[in-house]
Coordinates of C-alpha atoms and ligand atoms in Angstrom, one line a residue:
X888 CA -23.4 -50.8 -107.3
X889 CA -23.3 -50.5 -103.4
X890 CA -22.0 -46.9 -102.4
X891 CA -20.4 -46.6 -99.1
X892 CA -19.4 -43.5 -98.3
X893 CA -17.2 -42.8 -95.3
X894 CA -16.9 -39.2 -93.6
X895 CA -12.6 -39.9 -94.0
X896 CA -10.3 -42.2 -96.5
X897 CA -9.5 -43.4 -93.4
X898 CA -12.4 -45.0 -92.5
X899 CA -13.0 -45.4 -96.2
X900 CA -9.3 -47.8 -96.1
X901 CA -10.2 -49.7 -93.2
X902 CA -13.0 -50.8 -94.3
X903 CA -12.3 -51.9 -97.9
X904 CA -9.4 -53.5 -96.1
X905 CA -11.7 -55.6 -93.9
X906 CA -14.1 -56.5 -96.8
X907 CA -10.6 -57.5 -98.6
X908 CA -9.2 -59.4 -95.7
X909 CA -11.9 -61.1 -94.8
X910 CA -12.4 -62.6 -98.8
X911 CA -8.6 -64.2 -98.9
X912 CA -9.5 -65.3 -95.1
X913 CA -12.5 -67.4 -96.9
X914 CA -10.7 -68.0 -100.0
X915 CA -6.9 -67.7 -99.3
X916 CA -6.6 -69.5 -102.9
X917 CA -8.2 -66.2 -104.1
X918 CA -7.2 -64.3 -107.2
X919 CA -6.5 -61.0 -106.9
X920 CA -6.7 -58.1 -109.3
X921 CA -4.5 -55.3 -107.9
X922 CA -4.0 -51.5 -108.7
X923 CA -1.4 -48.8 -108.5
X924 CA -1.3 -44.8 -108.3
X925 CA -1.5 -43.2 -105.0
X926 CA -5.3 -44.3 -104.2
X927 CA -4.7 -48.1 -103.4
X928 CA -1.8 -47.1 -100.7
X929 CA -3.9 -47.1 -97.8
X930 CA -5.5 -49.8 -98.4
X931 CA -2.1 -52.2 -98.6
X932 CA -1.3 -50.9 -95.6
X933 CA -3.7 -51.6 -93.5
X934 CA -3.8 -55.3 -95.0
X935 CA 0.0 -55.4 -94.4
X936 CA -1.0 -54.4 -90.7
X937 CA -3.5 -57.4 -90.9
X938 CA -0.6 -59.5 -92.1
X939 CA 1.3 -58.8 -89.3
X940 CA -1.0 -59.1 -86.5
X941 CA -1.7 -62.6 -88.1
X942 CA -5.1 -62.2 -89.2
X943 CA -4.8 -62.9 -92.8
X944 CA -2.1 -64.7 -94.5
X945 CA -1.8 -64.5 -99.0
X946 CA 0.5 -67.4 -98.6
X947 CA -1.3 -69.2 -101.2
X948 CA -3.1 -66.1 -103.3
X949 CA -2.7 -65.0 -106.6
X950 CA -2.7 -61.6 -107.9
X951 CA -2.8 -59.4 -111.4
X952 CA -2.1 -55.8 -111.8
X953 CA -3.9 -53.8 -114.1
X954 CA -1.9 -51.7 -115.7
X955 CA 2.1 -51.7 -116.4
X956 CA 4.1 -48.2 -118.2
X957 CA 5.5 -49.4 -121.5
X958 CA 9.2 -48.8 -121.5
X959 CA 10.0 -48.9 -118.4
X960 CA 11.7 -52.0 -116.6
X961 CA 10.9 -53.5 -113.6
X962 CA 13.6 -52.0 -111.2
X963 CA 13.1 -48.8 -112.0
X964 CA 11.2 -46.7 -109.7
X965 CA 8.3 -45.6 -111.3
X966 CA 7.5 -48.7 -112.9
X967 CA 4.1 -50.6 -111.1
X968 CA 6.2 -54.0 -110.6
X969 CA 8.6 -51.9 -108.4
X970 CA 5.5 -49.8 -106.7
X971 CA 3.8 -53.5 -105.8
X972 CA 6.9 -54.6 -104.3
X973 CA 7.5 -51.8 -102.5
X974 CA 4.1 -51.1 -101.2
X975 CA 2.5 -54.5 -101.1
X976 CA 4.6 -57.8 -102.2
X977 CA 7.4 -57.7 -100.2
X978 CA 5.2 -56.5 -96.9
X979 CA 3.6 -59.3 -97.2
X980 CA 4.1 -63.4 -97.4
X981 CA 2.8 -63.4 -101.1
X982 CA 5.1 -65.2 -103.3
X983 CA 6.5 -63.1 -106.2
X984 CA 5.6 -66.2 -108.5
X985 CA 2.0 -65.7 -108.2
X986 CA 1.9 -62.2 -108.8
X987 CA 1.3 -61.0 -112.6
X988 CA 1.9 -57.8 -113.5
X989 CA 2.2 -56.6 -117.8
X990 CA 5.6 -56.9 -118.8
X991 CA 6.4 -52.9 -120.1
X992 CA 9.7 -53.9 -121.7
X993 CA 8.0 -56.5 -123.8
X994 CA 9.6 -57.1 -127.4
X995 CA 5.9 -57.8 -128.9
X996 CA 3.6 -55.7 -126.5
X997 CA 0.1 -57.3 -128.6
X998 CA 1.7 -60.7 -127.9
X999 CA 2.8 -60.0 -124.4
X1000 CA -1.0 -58.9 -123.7
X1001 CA -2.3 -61.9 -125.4
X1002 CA -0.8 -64.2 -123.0
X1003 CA -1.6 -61.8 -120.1
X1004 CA -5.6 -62.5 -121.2
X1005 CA -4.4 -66.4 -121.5
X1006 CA -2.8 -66.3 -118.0
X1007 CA -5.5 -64.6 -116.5
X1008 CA -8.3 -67.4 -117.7
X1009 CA -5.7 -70.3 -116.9
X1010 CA -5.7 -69.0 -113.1
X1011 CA -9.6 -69.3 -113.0
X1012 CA -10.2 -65.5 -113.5
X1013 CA -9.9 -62.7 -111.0
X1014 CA -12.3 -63.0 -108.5
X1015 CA -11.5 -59.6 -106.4
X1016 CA -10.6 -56.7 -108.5
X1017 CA -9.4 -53.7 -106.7
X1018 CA -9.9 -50.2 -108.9
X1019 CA -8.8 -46.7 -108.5
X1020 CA -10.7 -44.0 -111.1
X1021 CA -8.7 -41.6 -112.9
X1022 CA -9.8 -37.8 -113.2
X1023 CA -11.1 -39.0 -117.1
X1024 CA -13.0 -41.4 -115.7
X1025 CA -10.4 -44.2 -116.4
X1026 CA -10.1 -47.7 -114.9
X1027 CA -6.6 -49.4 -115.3
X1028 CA -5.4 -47.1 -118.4
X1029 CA -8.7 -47.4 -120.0
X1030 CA -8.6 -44.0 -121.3
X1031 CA -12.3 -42.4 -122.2
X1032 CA -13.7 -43.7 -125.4
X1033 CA -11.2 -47.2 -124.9
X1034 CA -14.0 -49.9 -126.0
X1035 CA -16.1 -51.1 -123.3
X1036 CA -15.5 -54.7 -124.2
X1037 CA -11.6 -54.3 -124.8
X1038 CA -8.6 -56.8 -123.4
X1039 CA -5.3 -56.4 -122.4
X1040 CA -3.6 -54.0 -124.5
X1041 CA -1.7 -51.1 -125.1
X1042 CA -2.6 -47.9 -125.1
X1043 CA -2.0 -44.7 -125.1
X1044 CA -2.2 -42.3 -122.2
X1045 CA -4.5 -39.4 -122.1
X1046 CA -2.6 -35.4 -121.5
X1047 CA -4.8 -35.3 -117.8
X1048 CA -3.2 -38.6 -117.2
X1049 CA 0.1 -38.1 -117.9
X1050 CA -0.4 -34.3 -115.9
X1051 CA -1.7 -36.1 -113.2
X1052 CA 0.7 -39.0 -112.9
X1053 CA 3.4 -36.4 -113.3
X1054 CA 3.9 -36.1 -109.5
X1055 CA 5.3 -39.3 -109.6
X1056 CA 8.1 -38.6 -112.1
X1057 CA 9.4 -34.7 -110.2
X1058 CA 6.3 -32.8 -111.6
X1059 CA 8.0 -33.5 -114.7
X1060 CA 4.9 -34.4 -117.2
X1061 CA 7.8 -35.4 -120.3
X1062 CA 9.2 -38.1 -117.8
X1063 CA 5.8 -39.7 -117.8
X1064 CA 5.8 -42.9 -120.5
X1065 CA 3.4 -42.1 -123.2
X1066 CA 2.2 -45.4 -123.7
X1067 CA 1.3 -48.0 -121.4
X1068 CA -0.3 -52.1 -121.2
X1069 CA -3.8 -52.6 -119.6
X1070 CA -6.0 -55.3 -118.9
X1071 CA -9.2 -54.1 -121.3
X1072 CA -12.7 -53.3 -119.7
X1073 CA -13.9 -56.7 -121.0
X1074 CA -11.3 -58.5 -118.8
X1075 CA -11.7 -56.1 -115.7
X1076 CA -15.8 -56.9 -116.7
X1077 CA -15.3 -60.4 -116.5
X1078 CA -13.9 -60.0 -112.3
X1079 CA -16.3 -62.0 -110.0
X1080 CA -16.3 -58.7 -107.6
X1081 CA -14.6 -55.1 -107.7
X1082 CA -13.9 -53.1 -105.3
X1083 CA -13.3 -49.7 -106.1
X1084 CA -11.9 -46.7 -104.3
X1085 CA -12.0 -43.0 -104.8
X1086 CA -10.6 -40.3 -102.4
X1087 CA -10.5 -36.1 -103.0
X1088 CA -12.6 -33.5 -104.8
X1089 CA -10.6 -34.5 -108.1
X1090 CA -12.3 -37.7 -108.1
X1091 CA -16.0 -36.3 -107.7
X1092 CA -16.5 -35.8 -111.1
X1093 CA -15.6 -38.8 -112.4
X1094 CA -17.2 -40.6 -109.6
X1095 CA -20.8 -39.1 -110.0
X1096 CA -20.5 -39.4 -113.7
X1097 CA -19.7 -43.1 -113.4
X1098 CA -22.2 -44.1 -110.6
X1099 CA -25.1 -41.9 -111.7
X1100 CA -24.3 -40.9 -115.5
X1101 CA -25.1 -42.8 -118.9
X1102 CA -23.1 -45.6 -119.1
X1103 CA -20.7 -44.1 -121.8
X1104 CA -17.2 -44.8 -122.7
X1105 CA -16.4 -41.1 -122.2
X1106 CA -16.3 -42.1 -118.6
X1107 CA -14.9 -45.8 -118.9
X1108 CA -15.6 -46.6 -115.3
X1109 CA -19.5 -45.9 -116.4
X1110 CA -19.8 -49.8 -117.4
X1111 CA -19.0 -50.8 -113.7
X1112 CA -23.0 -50.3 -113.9
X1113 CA -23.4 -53.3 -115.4
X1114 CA -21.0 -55.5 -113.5
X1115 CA -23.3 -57.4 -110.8
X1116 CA -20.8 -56.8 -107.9
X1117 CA -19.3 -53.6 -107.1
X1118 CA -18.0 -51.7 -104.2
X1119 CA -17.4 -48.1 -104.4
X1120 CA -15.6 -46.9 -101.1
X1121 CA -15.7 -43.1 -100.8
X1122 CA -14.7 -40.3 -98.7
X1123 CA -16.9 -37.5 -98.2
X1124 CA -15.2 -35.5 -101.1
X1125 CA -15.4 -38.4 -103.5
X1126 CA -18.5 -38.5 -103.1
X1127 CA -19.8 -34.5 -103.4
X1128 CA -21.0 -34.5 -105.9
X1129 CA -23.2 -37.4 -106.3
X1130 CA -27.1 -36.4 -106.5
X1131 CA -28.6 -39.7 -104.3
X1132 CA -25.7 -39.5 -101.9
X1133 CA -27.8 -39.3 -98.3
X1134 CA -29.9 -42.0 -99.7
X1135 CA -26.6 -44.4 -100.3
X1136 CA -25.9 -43.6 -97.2
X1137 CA -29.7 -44.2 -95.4
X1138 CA -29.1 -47.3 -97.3
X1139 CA -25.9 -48.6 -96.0
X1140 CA -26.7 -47.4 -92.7
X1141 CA -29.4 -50.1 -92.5
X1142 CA -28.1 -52.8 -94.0
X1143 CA -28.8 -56.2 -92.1
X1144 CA -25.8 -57.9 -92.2
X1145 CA -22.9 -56.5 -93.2
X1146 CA -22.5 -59.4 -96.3
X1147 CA -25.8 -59.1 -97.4
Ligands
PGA1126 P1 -4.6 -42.3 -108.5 O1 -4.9 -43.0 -109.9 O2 -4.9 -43.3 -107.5 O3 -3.1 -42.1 -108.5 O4 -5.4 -41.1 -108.3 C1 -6.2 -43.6 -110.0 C2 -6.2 -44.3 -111.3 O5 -5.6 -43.8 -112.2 O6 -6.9 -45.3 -111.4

């Protein structure tokens, strides 16, 4: 994993975004995997501000979300297909028929994730994954113990999920669905890179148990150790309470080129 830890999420957003940018700029057939909850935001806008200035188009990208609330449609307001479109999609000059996101208000949720899984291998696999971490340790709604090798499925969500999601939903942790689909850790696994972000002291937990911890699925986003390309973008709180943190940062500080 390469830790890059910024003194801001500021900094932290512009320069995920850049790295992000600069992939659909080389690939602009690229397939993204995108994320939801409040981390991401910052990140979507600064590459809607790219968009605009004209210096990357997703014209002709792809994209699958993680993670979609079971029971709740896509126009309603909590749901992730309406958080893309209102934070990302319709910013941008993606078209809506590219983008993939679980369908909550399947009939058959095991046969809606099925062909998820099938969709996702027909487009050629995602080759940049985007990831928050949850407080658990979580990536997409893989809740601690999910199997490390699991697909696209449902599951359900964990009581400091659903209290910390609750924000969303008036505070009001009973207006937060219980259940949820997710791509597995298997298909996130199989991404060609990730690119994960964590902001805030609530994250530092998770984040030193995934980077420096026993890969364990009590902390789900552990496995990310074993994926050959991540990116962890940090802010200085994120990143408190990691034991080798000056050294990531001695390390990034002399990289030689900033692809290498
Ligand atoms: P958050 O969620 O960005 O809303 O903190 C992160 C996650 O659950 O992956």
């Amino acid at each position: 994993m390469e830790v890059i830890i910024y003194p801001t999420k500021e900094q932290a957003n512009q320069a995920a975004a850049d790295f992000v940018a600069s992939a659909v700029v080389r690939n602009p057939r690229i397939v993204l995997g995108l994320a939801t909850g409040g981390t991401p935001l910052g990140l979507y806008e600064n590459l809607i501000e790219k968009y605009k200035k004209g210096e990357v188009s997703f014209a002709k990208a792809s994209s699958f979300n993680l993670d979609e609330y079971y029971g709740l449609p896509a126009d309603d307001k909590n749901s992730y297909a309406y958080y893309m479109r209102e934070n990302l999609f319709d910013k941008i000059d993606i078209e809506l028929e590219n983008t993939h996101i679980p369908n909550g208000m399947a009939e058959n949720p095991k046969i809606a994730c099925e062909e998820y899984e099938r969709a996702i291998k027909a487009s050629g696999g995602v080759e940049l994954q985007i990831l928050g971490i949850g407080s658990d340790g979580h990536i997409g709604f893989n809740e601690p113990t999910s199997s490390l090798s699991s697909r696209t499925r449902m599951k359900t969500l964990t009581r400091e999920t659903i209290e910390d999601n609750a924000r969303f939903f008036d505070g009001n942790p009973e207006a937060v669905p219980t259940h949820c689909l997710t791509m597995g850790i298997g298909t996130i696994m199989e991404s060609e890179t990730v690119v994960l972000l964590a902001y805030g002291k609530s994250k530092a937990d998770a984040v030193a148990g995934m980077i420096e911890g026993p890969i364990t699925s009590m902390i789900p986003a552990s496995i990310l150790q074993m994926h050959r390309d991540v990116k962890v973008f940090l802010d200085e709180e994120a990143a408190s309470k990691l034991k080798l943190a000056d050294y990531y940062k001695w390390v990034y500080s002399r990289k030689p080129h900033p692809d290498w």
